[in-house]
Amino acid sequence: MTTATPAKFKPYTRQTITHARQWEWLTPDLQEAVQVVSHVLPFRTNEYVLDQLIDWNNIPDDPIYRLVFPHRDMLAPRDYAQLRELVLGNANPDALAALVRKLRLQMNPHPAGQMTHNVPHLDGVPLRGLQHKYKETVLFFPSAGQTCHAYCTFCFRWPQFVGMDDLKFDARESTELAAYLKTQPQVTDVLITGGDPLVMNTRSLEAFIEPLLAPELAHIQNIRIGTKSVAYWPQRFVTDRDADDLLRLFERVVAAGKNMAIMGHYNHAVELRQDIAQQAVKRIVNTGATLRMQGPLIRHINEDPKSWAELWQTGVRLGAIPYYMFVERDTGPHDYFQLPLVRAHEIFQAAYQMVSGLARTVRGPSMSAFPGKVVIDGVVTIGGEKVFALQFLQARNPDWVRRPFYAKFDPHATWLDDLKPAFGHDKFFFEEEGGSRSEHGHAPGDRKVIQLVPASSRAAGSVSTSGASSASSNNSTISTIGAAVSTGTAGAASATGSTASAPSAA
């Protein structure tokens, strides 16, 4: 499908946002906040978001405005004042850079052990552009996809976008991915993520997907692409120059007998009200691919259950599948965005009650925490004690999945780390089995950041399968991470191969 004058993608950053006509509609205080806070947190938006998704009569409370524009309250008052003085005072660039890095490192840039427990190894070398937390699924970060059409202010992948190369996942080609997957026959899913892989043109994306269709990788059943483009730039599927080529690529994957799953990130119902956004959904599902809808519950943005119900209902009508409502992760400006878990459950329950069974495929509210995806099933009273009813939807140790467990009710808790076991227990069951609620439950030696090695710096021919084959023989989840990270903690490698305390990604 084409139009006479298809829209051209036009991004705006801190350096160029002043050229957008909407800039003059902001008060001086709001303009200052964007210029100051965007030195710490990434800022990028585009003309479609500005023109079609933001209600400029409702600034600064419009949810999409809060979703993409930095705000003063995202930093502690003292930090904001110090940063403001350096930014507006044209201070020494080195002093500004030092403060910016300090503030970023205080924001838990890679939560849930992504750089300590999720990085797989091949022949003893950590693979820079991969993560492997759950035994069935490998995450792949192509370097050309490490940006987005616009940045969400809450995004837990924000270190990918701010130039912190030592904390960045990116792979320049797929050779190591294919080599690693050949040693991991238990892996059925590859999630291509970022950033947003769909900032790449179709030819570049095809170069990463094509090797996954090889006969020797027949065990790969599902190829997923994590993307926000369905909301921030639906033209990618409708009017972009290679939009039709992209859809043909999806059809090729389906024709090869694999499931092409587009993991669409939606945060508010307004993102699916636009005609072109609905066209994008229809065009995706018409290729035989599936589109699953997921996103976190975020204070200031999507606390209204009616918005979630509308989003899910519209998606189902168009052929998409409601998939996850997440709890906002403990990274970045999470104090600004987080909600108490009890409130998160109330919002989910209220939205769930508004939709038919076709939309009740959605799961949540779910915490992608260190040991796995923990869903809050409800608040109940058992034996006179008020508790949270919890269970794992996915876990480092597959034996933990769907085992109910309980935490003391805490009206202020916002994350798994805040919870305490119920009924007088000292530990949750998975902690007794060698796991941990958090990567911070380990000694410093267990939590050191894995130094990622660029593929280009490895010796020629070093990517072989000999060193990793033994790992796959015991159905290991993360082939050699235990050797690199663990210092002998009991249970560091369970029978399933998961490390003693490994984190989450997808």
XYZ file of C-alpha atoms in Angstrom:
506
model
C 0.000 0.000 0.000
C 1.289 3.418 -0.913
C 0.129 7.014 -0.697
C 0.735 9.948 -3.018
C 2.974 11.723 -0.525
C 4.170 9.229 2.109
C 5.430 10.764 5.313
C 9.186 10.904 5.735
C 10.695 10.054 9.090
C 11.980 13.173 10.832
C 13.562 12.712 14.264
C 14.225 15.343 16.918
C 16.889 15.219 19.639
C 18.071 17.643 22.318
C 20.088 19.455 19.672
C 17.200 19.792 17.176
C 13.958 19.827 19.178
C 14.076 23.641 19.195
C 13.358 23.470 15.448
C 10.019 21.721 15.996
C 7.064 24.111 15.840
C 5.724 22.656 19.112
C 8.821 23.794 21.031
C 7.439 27.303 21.345
C 4.306 25.905 22.966
C 6.296 24.795 26.014
C 6.833 27.043 29.015
C 10.436 28.069 29.810
C 10.466 25.673 32.775
C 9.469 22.727 30.577
C 12.011 23.696 27.926
C 14.723 23.885 30.582
C 13.820 20.435 31.936
C 14.201 18.902 28.481
C 17.585 20.520 27.907
C 18.927 19.602 31.362
C 17.568 16.085 31.995
C 18.306 14.908 28.452
C 22.009 15.110 29.287
C 21.437 12.069 31.531
C 18.507 10.259 29.934
C 18.197 9.766 26.176
C 15.773 12.017 24.315
C 14.499 11.394 20.817
C 11.079 11.878 19.292
C 9.706 12.337 15.786
C 7.201 14.352 13.821
C 4.504 11.649 13.883
C 4.602 11.483 17.683
C 4.529 15.274 17.955
C 1.759 15.799 15.405
C -0.483 12.778 15.920
C -0.061 11.325 19.414
C 0.437 14.253 21.821
C -2.486 16.438 22.904
C -0.773 19.818 23.180
C -3.762 21.240 25.038
C -2.933 18.921 27.931
C 0.742 19.685 28.541
C 2.558 18.543 30.655
C -0.015 15.936 31.727
C -0.607 14.366 28.324
C 0.531 10.716 28.658
C 2.507 10.591 25.414
C 4.247 13.867 26.262
C 5.332 12.338 29.563
C 6.287 9.196 27.699
C 8.827 10.876 25.413
C 9.831 14.215 26.971
C 12.211 14.328 29.978
C 10.859 15.955 33.141
C 12.548 17.728 36.029
C 11.180 15.254 38.595
C 12.979 12.365 36.902
C 16.063 13.469 38.836
C 16.391 14.093 42.561
C 16.136 17.849 43.333
C 19.773 18.081 44.392
C 20.964 16.225 41.299
C 18.841 18.381 39.021
C 20.165 21.591 40.592
C 23.783 20.452 40.232
C 23.259 19.311 36.649
C 21.373 22.502 35.763
C 24.244 24.632 37.021
C 26.738 22.788 34.820
C 24.497 22.682 31.727
C 23.257 26.268 31.774
C 26.517 27.654 33.098
C 28.521 26.214 30.199
C 30.800 24.480 32.662
C 33.911 22.491 31.849
C 32.784 19.607 29.577
C 34.798 17.130 31.638
C 32.977 18.148 34.836
C 29.617 17.782 33.112
C 30.542 14.396 31.666
C 31.697 13.157 35.079
C 28.444 14.200 36.761
C 26.342 12.700 33.969
C 28.119 9.348 34.249
C 27.784 9.384 38.027
C 24.031 9.998 37.806
C 23.595 7.288 35.179
C 25.444 4.690 37.225
C 23.191 5.478 40.194
C 20.188 4.489 38.069
C 20.879 0.737 37.948
C 21.639 0.832 34.197
C 21.395 -2.925 33.621
C 18.840 -4.407 36.042
C 18.306 -8.078 36.832
C 21.894 -9.100 36.169
C 21.860 -8.555 32.426
C 25.610 -7.987 32.325
C 26.540 -10.385 35.100
C 24.392 -13.451 34.539
C 22.649 -13.245 31.163
C 25.649 -13.076 28.841
C 26.374 -16.422 27.142
C 29.845 -17.636 26.245
C 31.267 -19.492 23.299
C 34.654 -21.135 23.737
C 35.064 -19.215 26.973
C 34.474 -15.810 25.354
C 31.414 -13.701 26.278
C 29.251 -12.887 23.266
C 28.733 -9.149 23.083
C 25.370 -8.996 21.326
C 23.545 -11.869 23.027
C 21.664 -12.577 26.239
C 20.441 -15.971 27.399
C 18.425 -16.120 30.587
C 15.680 -18.667 29.939
C 16.635 -21.968 28.374
C 14.221 -21.653 25.426
C 14.973 -18.077 24.398
C 18.064 -16.176 23.222
C 18.061 -12.399 22.801
C 20.037 -10.888 19.934
C 21.012 -7.191 19.717
C 22.075 -6.206 16.172
C 24.263 -3.113 16.299
C 22.355 -1.413 13.483
C 19.174 -1.636 15.570
C 20.419 0.106 18.694
C 18.240 3.184 18.391
C 14.475 3.778 18.156
C 12.067 5.961 16.229
C 11.491 7.697 19.570
C 12.703 6.968 23.095
C 10.405 6.185 26.009
C 11.477 7.999 29.156
C 10.929 4.843 31.236
C 12.839 2.486 28.910
C 14.938 -0.092 30.747
C 17.241 -0.322 27.717
C 18.243 3.343 28.050
C 22.012 2.598 28.453
C 21.946 1.382 24.840
C 21.240 4.938 23.689
C 23.469 7.214 25.755
C 26.971 6.318 24.612
C 27.840 4.027 27.545
C 29.692 1.620 25.290
C 31.003 -0.402 28.216
C 27.380 -1.166 29.171
C 26.066 -1.799 25.686
C 24.898 -4.951 23.932
C 25.437 -4.922 20.169
C 26.438 -7.445 17.547
C 27.708 -6.404 14.136
C 26.853 -9.659 12.392
C 25.019 -12.912 13.065
C 27.895 -15.405 12.746
C 28.319 -15.832 16.495
C 24.553 -16.059 17.026
C 24.289 -18.957 14.576
C 27.376 -20.661 16.008
C 26.003 -20.385 19.540
C 22.517 -21.598 18.569
C 23.996 -24.716 16.956
C 25.295 -25.686 20.391
C 21.945 -25.019 22.109
C 19.340 -27.467 20.760
C 16.963 -26.596 23.607
C 16.555 -23.042 22.272
C 13.322 -22.614 20.324
C 13.014 -18.817 20.278
C 15.259 -15.983 19.116
C 14.196 -12.468 20.070
C 15.794 -9.769 17.921
C 15.709 -6.670 20.066
C 17.449 -3.394 20.788
C 16.828 -0.521 20.625
C 14.441 -1.326 17.853
C 15.481 -3.680 15.031
C 12.921 -2.044 12.748
C 14.938 1.148 12.494
C 17.020 -0.964 10.098
C 16.075 -1.222 6.461
C 14.680 -4.536 5.321
C 17.888 -5.637 3.589
C 19.871 -5.239 6.811
C 17.229 -7.010 8.885
C 17.090 -9.849 6.380
C 20.831 -10.412 6.804
C 20.235 -11.231 10.473
C 17.097 -13.343 9.943
C 18.231 -15.379 6.931
C 20.771 -17.527 8.879
C 18.012 -18.519 11.309
C 16.162 -20.277 8.473
C 19.051 -22.698 7.798
C 18.245 -26.432 8.104
C 20.820 -26.916 10.879
C 18.789 -24.472 13.016
C 15.520 -26.344 12.595
C 15.082 -26.274 16.375
C 14.469 -22.513 16.150
C 10.680 -22.395 15.883
C 9.904 -18.772 16.697
C 11.626 -15.617 15.485
C 10.537 -12.596 17.462
C 11.159 -8.909 16.807
C 10.718 -6.493 19.692
C 9.550 -3.131 18.353
C 7.917 0.150 19.310
C 7.564 1.162 15.657
C 3.966 -0.101 15.634
C 3.156 2.884 17.872
C 5.845 5.488 17.145
C 6.281 4.975 13.387
C 3.579 2.663 11.920
C 4.604 3.971 8.497
C 7.353 1.353 8.707
C 4.717 -1.217 7.723
C 2.568 0.928 5.429
C 4.234 3.737 3.501
C 8.001 3.484 4.023
C 9.896 2.840 0.818
C 10.643 -0.767 1.755
C 7.483 -1.454 3.776
C 6.309 -4.043 1.250
C 9.735 -5.701 1.288
C 9.495 -5.975 5.071
C 6.135 -7.716 4.852
C 7.484 -10.109 2.202
C 10.300 -10.964 4.635
C 7.708 -11.846 7.276
C 5.958 -14.057 4.714
C 9.243 -15.840 3.933
C 9.753 -16.705 7.583
C 6.209 -18.058 7.828
C 6.654 -20.022 4.578
C 9.804 -21.569 6.071
C 7.608 -23.133 8.750
C 8.515 -20.767 11.562
C 6.418 -18.372 13.602
C 7.198 -14.720 12.889
C 6.194 -12.918 16.077
C 6.156 -9.121 16.226
C 6.342 -8.104 19.886
C 4.583 -4.752 19.663
C 5.283 -2.318 22.509
C 2.211 -0.234 23.296
C 1.839 2.023 26.312
C -1.462 3.805 25.786
C -4.683 3.405 23.819
C -4.000 6.582 21.834
C -1.132 4.797 20.076
C -3.640 2.529 18.333
C -6.343 5.095 17.550
C -4.629 6.431 14.436
C -5.784 5.004 11.099
C -2.225 4.304 9.961
C -1.458 2.468 13.222
C -4.448 0.213 12.599
C -3.395 -0.323 8.987
C 0.014 -1.413 10.255
C -1.532 -4.080 12.488
C -3.686 -5.430 9.670
C -0.778 -5.563 7.239
C 1.408 -7.421 9.749
C -1.147 -10.095 10.590
C -2.077 -10.533 6.917
C 1.433 -11.870 6.287
C 0.780 -14.791 8.630
C 2.915 -13.229 11.348
C 1.545 -12.759 14.850
C 1.483 -9.412 16.632
C 1.572 -9.548 20.422
C 0.917 -6.453 22.516
C 2.933 -5.728 25.625
C 3.991 -2.820 27.789
C 4.637 -1.736 31.365
C 2.216 -0.073 33.746
C 3.648 3.404 34.345
C 2.660 6.121 36.772
C 1.694 9.391 35.030
C 1.045 7.566 31.746
C -1.334 4.577 31.785
C -2.904 4.203 35.210
C -6.422 4.295 33.745
C -7.824 0.751 33.356
C -10.103 2.004 30.563
C -7.068 2.849 28.439
C -5.692 -0.675 28.810
C -9.101 -2.212 28.035
C -9.458 -0.050 24.920
C -5.947 -0.961 23.786
C -6.530 -4.691 24.177
C -9.999 -4.607 22.612
C -8.806 -2.626 19.609
C -5.861 -4.948 19.170
C -8.058 -8.057 19.253
C -10.446 -6.535 16.706
C -7.506 -5.950 14.357
C -6.029 -9.420 14.903
C -3.365 -8.727 17.537
C -2.906 -10.718 20.752
C -2.750 -9.015 24.188
C 0.318 -10.540 25.832
C 1.810 -8.804 28.900
C 1.237 -5.951 31.295
C 4.600 -5.504 33.002
C 5.532 -3.821 36.262
C 7.907 -0.911 35.591
C 11.492 -2.097 36.097
C 13.838 -0.859 38.797
C 16.076 1.185 36.503
C 16.375 4.705 35.168
C 13.972 7.228 36.756
C 11.927 4.429 38.320
C 11.012 6.522 41.372
C 9.122 8.764 38.974
C 7.290 5.943 37.215
C 6.817 3.140 39.741
C 3.511 2.177 41.340
C 2.854 0.035 44.423
C 2.318 -3.593 43.448
C -1.095 -3.612 45.049
C -2.124 -0.675 42.847
C -0.700 -2.402 39.781
C -2.837 -5.452 40.493
C -5.943 -3.330 41.018
C -5.454 -1.618 37.639
C -4.832 -4.913 35.857
C -7.847 -6.544 37.450
C -10.124 -3.622 36.603
C -8.980 -3.619 32.963
C -9.223 -7.413 32.719
C -12.838 -7.288 33.891
C -13.732 -4.914 31.047
C -12.725 -7.213 28.184
C -14.005 -10.449 26.714
C -12.211 -13.780 26.835
C -10.438 -13.063 23.536
C -8.440 -10.288 25.199
C -7.793 -12.272 28.373
C -4.703 -13.786 26.826
C -2.929 -10.904 28.562
C -0.877 -11.734 31.657
C 0.080 -9.447 34.464
C 1.041 -7.501 36.301
C 4.372 -9.240 35.746
C 7.799 -8.348 37.146
C 10.750 -9.274 34.922
C 12.916 -9.730 37.998
C 16.242 -11.411 38.629
C 14.975 -15.003 39.039
C 12.299 -14.739 36.340
C 8.917 -13.306 35.414
C 6.831 -13.091 38.593
C 3.112 -12.409 38.218
C 0.916 -11.006 40.976
C -2.110 -13.268 41.040
C -3.910 -11.392 43.773
C -4.170 -10.272 47.370
C -5.720 -12.861 49.681
C -6.030 -13.666 53.363
C -4.831 -17.135 54.372
C -4.834 -18.292 57.972
C -5.546 -14.766 59.089
C -2.535 -13.311 57.226
C -2.972 -10.915 54.311
C -0.572 -11.892 51.518
C 0.357 -11.405 47.883
C -0.265 -14.566 45.847
C 2.598 -14.919 43.330
C 3.965 -17.351 40.781
C 6.609 -17.572 38.076
C 5.449 -17.389 34.471
C 9.057 -17.933 33.385
C 12.144 -18.659 35.447
C 15.843 -19.386 35.315
C 15.052 -22.783 36.750
C 12.098 -24.272 34.814
C 11.057 -26.213 37.921
C 9.988 -22.928 39.518
C 7.417 -22.115 36.839
C 3.779 -22.062 37.999
C 4.646 -22.917 41.600
C 2.498 -20.655 43.797
C 4.252 -18.755 46.582
C 3.264 -15.990 48.960
C 4.677 -12.725 50.247
C 3.624 -10.605 53.172
C 1.262 -7.873 52.073
C 3.086 -4.566 51.809
C 1.064 -1.607 50.489
C 4.273 0.264 49.634
C 6.222 -2.503 47.840
C 6.983 -1.722 44.191
C 9.286 -4.622 43.233
C 10.101 -8.192 44.164
C 13.112 -7.045 46.198
C 10.744 -5.174 48.549
C 8.736 -8.280 49.439
C 9.217 -10.653 52.362
C 8.098 -14.281 52.567
C 4.764 -14.916 54.270
C 3.823 -17.338 57.053
C 7.005 -16.863 59.064
C 9.417 -18.117 56.414
C 12.852 -16.533 56.103
C 13.202 -17.215 52.387
C 11.062 -17.776 49.330
C 11.155 -21.334 47.989
C 13.457 -20.443 45.079
C 15.973 -18.855 47.452
C 16.065 -22.101 49.402
C 16.832 -23.880 46.118
C 19.911 -21.792 45.324
C 18.231 -18.830 43.654
C 18.000 -15.193 44.669
C 15.472 -12.387 44.497
C 18.110 -10.004 43.206
C 21.599 -9.913 41.761
C 22.406 -7.828 44.831
C 21.970 -10.931 46.953
C 25.440 -12.093 45.931
C 28.884 -11.217 47.127
C 30.665 -8.543 45.057
C 32.767 -11.150 43.301
C 29.613 -12.819 42.024
C 28.243 -9.601 40.572
C 31.128 -8.204 38.587
C 30.220 -6.901 35.163
C 31.232 -9.222 32.350
C 33.518 -7.340 29.992
C 32.013 -7.850 26.576
C 34.379 -8.528 23.700
C 33.563 -7.132 20.234
C 33.443 -9.841 17.592
C 35.967 -7.951 15.488
C 38.605 -8.225 18.208
C 38.467 -11.994 18.475
C 41.068 -14.127 16.826
C 40.161 -15.370 13.383
C 38.512 -18.747 13.506
C 37.858 -18.618 17.233
C 34.145 -19.115 16.789
C 33.807 -22.851 16.915
C 31.413 -25.170 18.615
C 33.850 -27.440 20.320
C 33.991 -25.598 23.597
C 30.252 -25.128 23.937
C 29.043 -28.558 22.879
C 29.570 -29.994 26.308
C 27.444 -27.208 27.762
C 24.582 -28.067 25.455
C 24.827 -31.746 26.323
C 23.557 -31.034 29.821
C 20.802 -28.783 28.444
C 22.507 -25.706 29.852
C 20.599 -22.479 29.817
C 23.555 -20.113 29.819
C 26.415 -22.203 28.648
C 29.453 -21.026 30.563
C 28.365 -18.000 32.568
C 28.787 -19.813 35.837
C 32.526 -20.146 35.257
C 32.894 -16.455 34.508
C 30.664 -15.071 37.235
C 30.231 -17.510 40.069
C 32.818 -17.843 42.788
C 31.595 -21.184 43.972
C 28.191 -20.245 45.343
C 26.255 -23.360 46.163
C 23.860 -24.228 43.410
C 25.589 -21.980 40.869
C 24.652 -24.430 38.147
C 21.512 -26.418 38.683
C 20.534 -29.542 36.842
C 18.830 -27.303 34.301
C 22.000 -25.333 33.799
C 20.724 -21.987 35.098
C 23.133 -20.005 37.201
C 22.481 -19.634 40.904
C 20.926 -16.264 40.388
C 20.440 -15.146 36.864
C 18.203 -12.306 35.581
C 15.670 -11.365 32.939
C 15.518 -9.752 29.587
C 12.506 -10.422 27.402
